Amino acid sequence: MDTVLLSRLQFGITIVYHFFFVPVSIGLAGLVAGMQTAWVRTDNPRYLKLTRFYGKLFLINFTIGVVTGIVQEFQFGMNWSAFSRFVGDIFGAPLALEGLLAFFMESTFLGLWIFGWDKLPKKVHLACIWLVAVGTVLSAFWILAANSFMQHPVGYTINTELGRAELIDFGAVLTNPVLLATMPHQISACYMVGASVVTAAAAWHLVRVARTDRAGQAAMIAAGGTAADYVRDPEDEDSRSAFRTALKIGTVTLLIAGALTFIAGDTQGKVMTDVQPMKMAAAEALYNTEKPASFSIITIGTLDGRHEVWAIKVPRLLSFLAHSNFTGEVQGINNLQTEYAQKYGPGDYAPNIPVTYWTFRIMMGVGFVAFAGGVLILWLTRNGRDPATTGFWGLVWRYGPILLPFLPLLGNSFGWIFTEMGRQPWLVFGLLPTRDGISPNLTPVQVLISLIILTGLYGVLAVIELRLFTRAISAGLPDVEPEPEPDSADKPLSYAY
Amino acid sequence: MDLTTVWFIIEAVLWIGYFVLEGFDFGVGLSLPLIGRKDRERHAVLSTIMPVWDGNEVWVIVAGGAMFAAFPGWYATTFSTFYLPLLAILVGLIVRAVGLEYREHREDAAWRRRWDLCIIIGSFLPALLWGVAFGNIVRGLPINAQHDFTGSLLDLLNPFALLAGLVTLSLFLTHGSVFLVLRTSGELRLRAKRQASVVGAITVVLGVGLLFWLNRLPGIENHRAVLVCSIITALALLFGLGMHLLDRDGWSFAGTAVTVGGLVITLFTALYPRLIPSTTNPEWSLTIHNSSATHYTLTIMTWSAVVLVPIVIAYQAWSYWTFRKRITLPAVDVADPSLENRPAPASPSAAK
């Protein structure tokens, strides 16, 4: 194993792992801020309870998102020092601005939000969570600005004497078409995740209350009474009404965010066709240029991914995805390979086709299924209906909510695997091959050590996080009775979130 | 002034921000087993940093990001050279952060002990290794003409760098102890006071030794400035410890804060205008001139920093102001000693 392969593997693992937590943070921050706003405006304690409940989930998740984020920043220099030297003049600025503009804001105001409930005026405290939510989005903007430069370098010149890319137009970097297309797609995809978490936790509690109800009614009937004699426990009553609200907030957000993700994704596909035609061809396993091009539902290629063996296709659809018309030409892998070999010299310029092809499909597939899940939940709970507890729908309600958040989450992960693998063999498209970006003084043993330690640590953390998450969900709504108390000296802070 | 010099100064400011703020965080984490003997005491000790540690930690992310943007060459060489130490720092920061956040999630003694251990290890590793890293940077490293490190891990473990590591470790522990003296009351404060006195004395010995050695390092161009900074740093430490003995908690904390800042300034002054001296050939040293970004990038970054850094300082200061009161442990019901090990009763806002 060489350092390049190991470093790529390590970067892939750390970034995909990091990105299990980021979308949850971005999506939940906004939704929790919305719930708290509803509380401040209506004074209805139901919204306060929901804010606390989902706020706790947000915090459990946020921590791991932050610490795994530091690993990314360090890895650019640790494993990819040649890359850092090459693009630092351009790449470093968004990264530094991410810290200055977003991270400080997120972490400082999050501390104020967690511990400031009884120390800050209501509206100031509310502003804190909104600043956190805005911070998470700003953070995404800056890191996407840096990433978009790697996908489609703009606003630079090459200094051959120093062997590096130098910034000449920061405005161009910040209005990179790839950035403008990726940003809405990414943010709405993150909100799909946050909304799914809200929906899933709410659905879990509604199922629980429905089961208790049915059991209580059955006991009444067994005791000689009628189902109508059964009176729900006040706590369950409370839970049911609050989580019905949460379910609606979650599903409606999921559908809106889902629709925006699809629209933005379509725009992104057109930009990608324009600036990274090879990635588009790889996404479709389109080997030969077609005009009009058909969209592949399934393509089976040779094992080395060089040629198509068999495929099911929808005529002209790919032309539409690429160009918004049904007749446009879409370039194929083989044609682009010839073109790139002439432009950049001999070499293999196609990414791993099976990986790009399947990750692209899984990304879209799980996104659509999550959207359909949202529609289904809205339909099943129409007019105040309770979840089914028996039969086929009982099974769907039992397992569906647990699975729901994983769908957009996997959509996000596969989307990133696709976009990063689709950029290969380039680290910076057209400028720096991946192989040339590695730290020259790195030994395979060093990378192997870090790979094993980080992956092992991540595995343990994932288990702990999932357990805390499920514990927090099953603990149900918090008690928020006001207990006025003089604020003379600080007791140890409560961070029982 | 040349923009590269401006950025050298801003870089120093960011590291000062990081070490002054997270320095006491680390000290509080290290004090956990010494000052917090029972669970509720450890909870109280951690309460002093809970709302702010995360914001403190961002300073290192920004210092790293600014290094990447302003001196890409410096960033590339430093981070790839300290591969394994940085891995240890990362592991430390990860387990520490997770420990701080997750400790209170379960009322389970074993769970909390495990996270306490993570907090201690996670405070120890960075507190020691940042010193080792900066010690090496100032002392110089075997760097070739391409600015890549040619040595091995053993080259990083030289006596000067190790002493620098011990100094940051003991200085941060002192800094954290006087912070605890400032932020707690009763028995906890007394324990913190005893600890600050002992560790403070050790820090004086180690610190003065390091400053002597630093002034005698080869290749330094600003002898007089380094000497002045060294003396101010040493005086600040003595001032902080003196105020500590006089029970002037605020002044004592200010003294250790200036010491930490002074140490960073001394190290940066000893470096200037170099970024990493090459021990292989002085010609191959990284300097602010051969490792910096372009004038255009530095201009953008300068405007961003001039506008944003004061805003950040303002809201972080506000956050400290919001949580300024001393932490006082509520009295324990003596009739029921089993309560001793229970977590402290939640404050009014407690999320149940």
Coordinates of N, CA and C in Angstrom, one line a residue, chain B residues 114-201:
Chain B
R114 N -15.0 7.2 33.1 CA -14.3 7.0 31.8 C -14.2 8.3 31.1
W115 N -15.2 9.1 31.1 CA -15.1 10.4 30.4 C -14.1 11.3 31.1
D116 N -14.1 11.3 32.5 CA -13.1 12.1 33.2 C -11.7 11.8 32.7
L117 N -11.5 10.5 32.6 CA -10.2 10.1 32.1 C -9.9 10.6 30.7
C118 N -10.9 10.6 29.9 CA -10.7 11.2 28.5 C -10.4 12.7 28.6
I119 N -11.1 13.4 29.5 CA -10.8 14.8 29.6 C -9.4 15.1 30.1
I120 N -9.0 14.2 31.0 CA -7.6 14.4 31.6 C -6.6 14.1 30.5
I121 N -6.7 13.0 29.8 CA -5.7 12.7 28.7 C -5.8 13.7 27.6
G122 N -7.0 14.1 27.3 CA -7.3 15.0 26.2 C -6.8 16.4 26.6
S123 N -6.6 16.7 27.8 CA -6.0 18.0 28.2 C -4.5 17.9 28.3
F124 N -4.0 16.7 28.7 CA -2.6 16.5 28.9 C -1.9 16.5 27.5
L125 N -2.4 15.7 26.6 CA -1.6 15.6 25.3 C -1.4 16.9 24.6
P126 N -2.5 17.7 24.3 CA -2.2 19.0 23.6 C -1.4 19.9 24.5
A127 N -1.6 20.0 25.8 CA -0.8 20.9 26.6 C 0.7 20.6 26.5
L128 N 1.0 19.4 26.5 CA 2.4 19.0 26.4 C 2.9 19.2 24.9
L129 N 2.2 18.6 24.0 CA 2.7 18.5 22.6 C 2.7 19.8 21.8
W130 N 1.8 20.8 22.1 CA 1.9 22.1 21.5 C 3.2 22.7 21.9
G131 N 3.7 22.6 23.1 CA 5.0 23.1 23.5 C 6.1 22.4 22.8
V132 N 6.0 21.1 22.6 CA 7.1 20.4 21.9 C 7.1 20.9 20.5
A133 N 6.0 21.0 19.9 CA 5.9 21.5 18.5 C 6.6 22.9 18.3
F134 N 6.1 23.8 19.2 CA 6.7 25.2 19.1 C 8.1 25.2 19.4
G135 N 8.5 24.4 20.4 CA 10.0 24.3 20.7 C 10.8 23.9 19.5
N136 N 10.3 22.9 18.8 CA 11.0 22.5 17.6 C 11.0 23.5 16.5
I137 N 9.9 24.2 16.3 CA 9.9 25.2 15.3 C 10.9 26.3 15.6
V138 N 11.0 26.8 16.8 CA 11.9 27.9 17.1 C 13.4 27.4 17.1
R139 N 13.6 26.2 17.5 CA 15.0 25.6 17.5 C 15.4 25.3 16.1
G140 N 14.5 25.0 15.2 CA 14.9 24.6 13.9 C 14.8 23.1 13.6
L141 N 14.6 22.8 12.4 CA 14.5 21.4 12.0 C 15.3 21.0 10.8
P142 N 15.6 19.8 10.6 CA 16.3 19.4 9.3 C 15.3 19.6 8.1
I143 N 15.5 20.6 7.4 CA 14.6 20.9 6.3 C 15.4 21.0 5.0
N144 N 14.9 20.4 3.9 CA 15.7 20.4 2.7 C 15.3 21.6 1.8
A145 N 15.9 21.7 0.6 CA 15.7 22.9 -0.2 C 14.3 23.0 -0.6
Q146 N 13.5 21.9 -0.7 CA 12.1 22.0 -1.0 C 11.2 22.3 0.2
H147 N 11.8 22.6 1.3 CA 11.1 22.9 2.5 C 10.4 21.7 3.2
D148 N 10.9 20.5 2.8 CA 10.3 19.3 3.4 C 11.2 18.8 4.6
F149 N 10.6 18.3 5.6 CA 11.3 17.8 6.8 C 12.0 16.5 6.4
T150 N 13.2 16.3 6.7 CA 14.0 15.1 6.3 C 14.3 14.3 7.5
G151 N 13.9 14.7 8.7 CA 14.3 13.9 9.9 C 13.3 12.9 10.2
S152 N 13.4 12.3 11.5 CA 12.4 11.3 11.9 C 11.8 11.8 13.2
L153 N 10.9 11.0 13.7 CA 10.2 11.3 15.0 C 11.2 11.7 16.1
L154 N 12.3 10.9 16.1 CA 13.3 11.1 17.2 C 13.9 12.5 17.2
D155 N 14.0 13.1 16.0 CA 14.5 14.5 15.9 C 13.7 15.5 16.6
L156 N 12.3 15.1 16.7 CA 11.4 16.0 17.3 C 11.5 16.0 18.8
L157 N 12.1 14.9 19.3 CA 12.1 14.7 20.8 C 13.4 15.1 21.4
N158 N 13.9 16.3 21.0 CA 15.2 16.8 21.5 C 15.0 17.5 22.8
P159 N 16.0 17.7 23.6 CA 15.8 18.2 25.0 C 15.2 19.6 25.0
F160 N 15.5 20.5 24.1 CA 14.9 21.8 24.1 C 13.4 21.8 23.9
A161 N 13.0 21.0 22.9 CA 11.6 20.9 22.6 C 10.8 20.2 23.7
L162 N 11.5 19.2 24.3 CA 10.8 18.5 25.5 C 10.6 19.5 26.6
L163 N 11.7 20.3 26.9 CA 11.6 21.3 28.0 C 10.4 22.2 27.6
A164 N 10.3 22.7 26.4 CA 9.3 23.6 26.0 C 7.9 22.9 26.3
G165 N 7.8 21.6 26.0 CA 6.6 20.9 26.2 C 6.2 20.9 27.7
L166 N 7.3 20.6 28.6 CA 7.0 20.6 30.0 C 6.6 22.0 30.5
V167 N 7.2 23.1 29.9 CA 6.8 24.4 30.3 C 5.4 24.7 30.0
T168 N 4.9 24.4 28.7 CA 3.5 24.6 28.4 C 2.6 23.8 29.3
L169 N 3.0 22.6 29.6 CA 2.2 21.7 30.4 C 2.0 22.3 31.8
S170 N 3.2 22.7 32.4 CA 3.1 23.2 33.8 C 2.5 24.6 33.8
L171 N 2.8 25.4 32.8 CA 2.2 26.8 32.8 C 0.7 26.7 32.6
F172 N 0.2 25.9 31.7 CA -1.2 25.8 31.5 C -1.9 25.2 32.8
L173 N -1.2 24.3 33.5 CA -1.8 23.8 34.8 C -1.9 25.0 35.8
T174 N -0.8 25.8 35.9 CA -0.8 26.9 36.8 C -2.0 27.9 36.4
H175 N -2.0 28.2 35.1 CA -3.0 29.1 34.5 C -4.4 28.6 34.9
G176 N -4.6 27.3 34.7 CA -5.9 26.7 35.0 C -6.2 26.7 36.5
S177 N -5.2 26.5 37.3 CA -5.4 26.5 38.7 C -5.8 27.9 39.2
V178 N -5.1 28.9 38.8 CA -5.5 30.3 39.2 C -6.9 30.6 38.6
F179 N -7.2 30.1 37.5 CA -8.6 30.3 36.9 C -9.6 29.7 37.9
L180 N -9.3 28.5 38.4 CA -10.2 27.8 39.3 C -10.3 28.6 40.6
V181 N -9.2 29.1 41.1 CA -9.2 30.0 42.3 C -10.2 31.1 42.1
L182 N -10.1 31.7 40.9 CA -11.0 32.9 40.5 C -12.4 32.5 40.4
R183 N -12.7 31.3 40.0 CA -14.1 30.9 39.6 C -14.8 30.0 40.6
T184 N -14.1 29.6 41.7 CA -14.8 28.7 42.6 C -14.8 29.3 44.0
S185 N -15.4 28.7 45.0 CA -15.4 29.2 46.3 C -15.2 28.0 47.3
G186 N -15.0 28.2 48.5 CA -15.0 27.2 49.5 C -13.8 26.2 49.4
E187 N -14.1 25.0 49.6 CA -13.1 23.9 49.7 C -12.4 23.8 48.3
L188 N -13.2 23.9 47.2 CA -12.6 23.8 45.9 C -11.5 24.9 45.6
R189 N -11.9 26.1 46.1 CA -11.0 27.2 45.9 C -9.7 27.0 46.7
L190 N -9.8 26.5 47.9 CA -8.6 26.2 48.7 C -7.7 25.2 48.1
R191 N -8.3 24.1 47.5 CA -7.5 23.1 46.9 C -6.8 23.7 45.6
A192 N -7.6 24.5 44.9 CA -7.0 25.1 43.7 C -5.8 26.0 44.1
K193 N -5.9 26.7 45.2 CA -4.9 27.6 45.7 C -3.6 26.8 46.0
R194 N -3.8 25.7 46.7 CA -2.6 24.9 47.1 C -1.9 24.4 45.8
Q195 N -2.8 23.9 44.9 CA -2.2 23.4 43.6 C -1.5 24.5 42.8
A196 N -2.1 25.7 42.8 CA -1.5 26.8 42.0 C -0.1 27.1 42.6
S197 N 0.0 27.1 43.9 CA 1.3 27.5 44.6 C 2.4 26.5 44.2
V198 N 2.0 25.2 44.3 CA 3.0 24.1 44.0 C 3.4 24.1 42.6
V199 N 2.4 24.1 41.7 CA 2.7 24.0 40.2 C 3.4 25.3 39.8
G200 N 2.9 26.4 40.4 CA 3.5 27.7 40.0 C 5.0 27.7 40.2
A201 N 5.4 27.2 41.4 CA 6.8 27.2 41.7 C 7.6 26.4 40.7

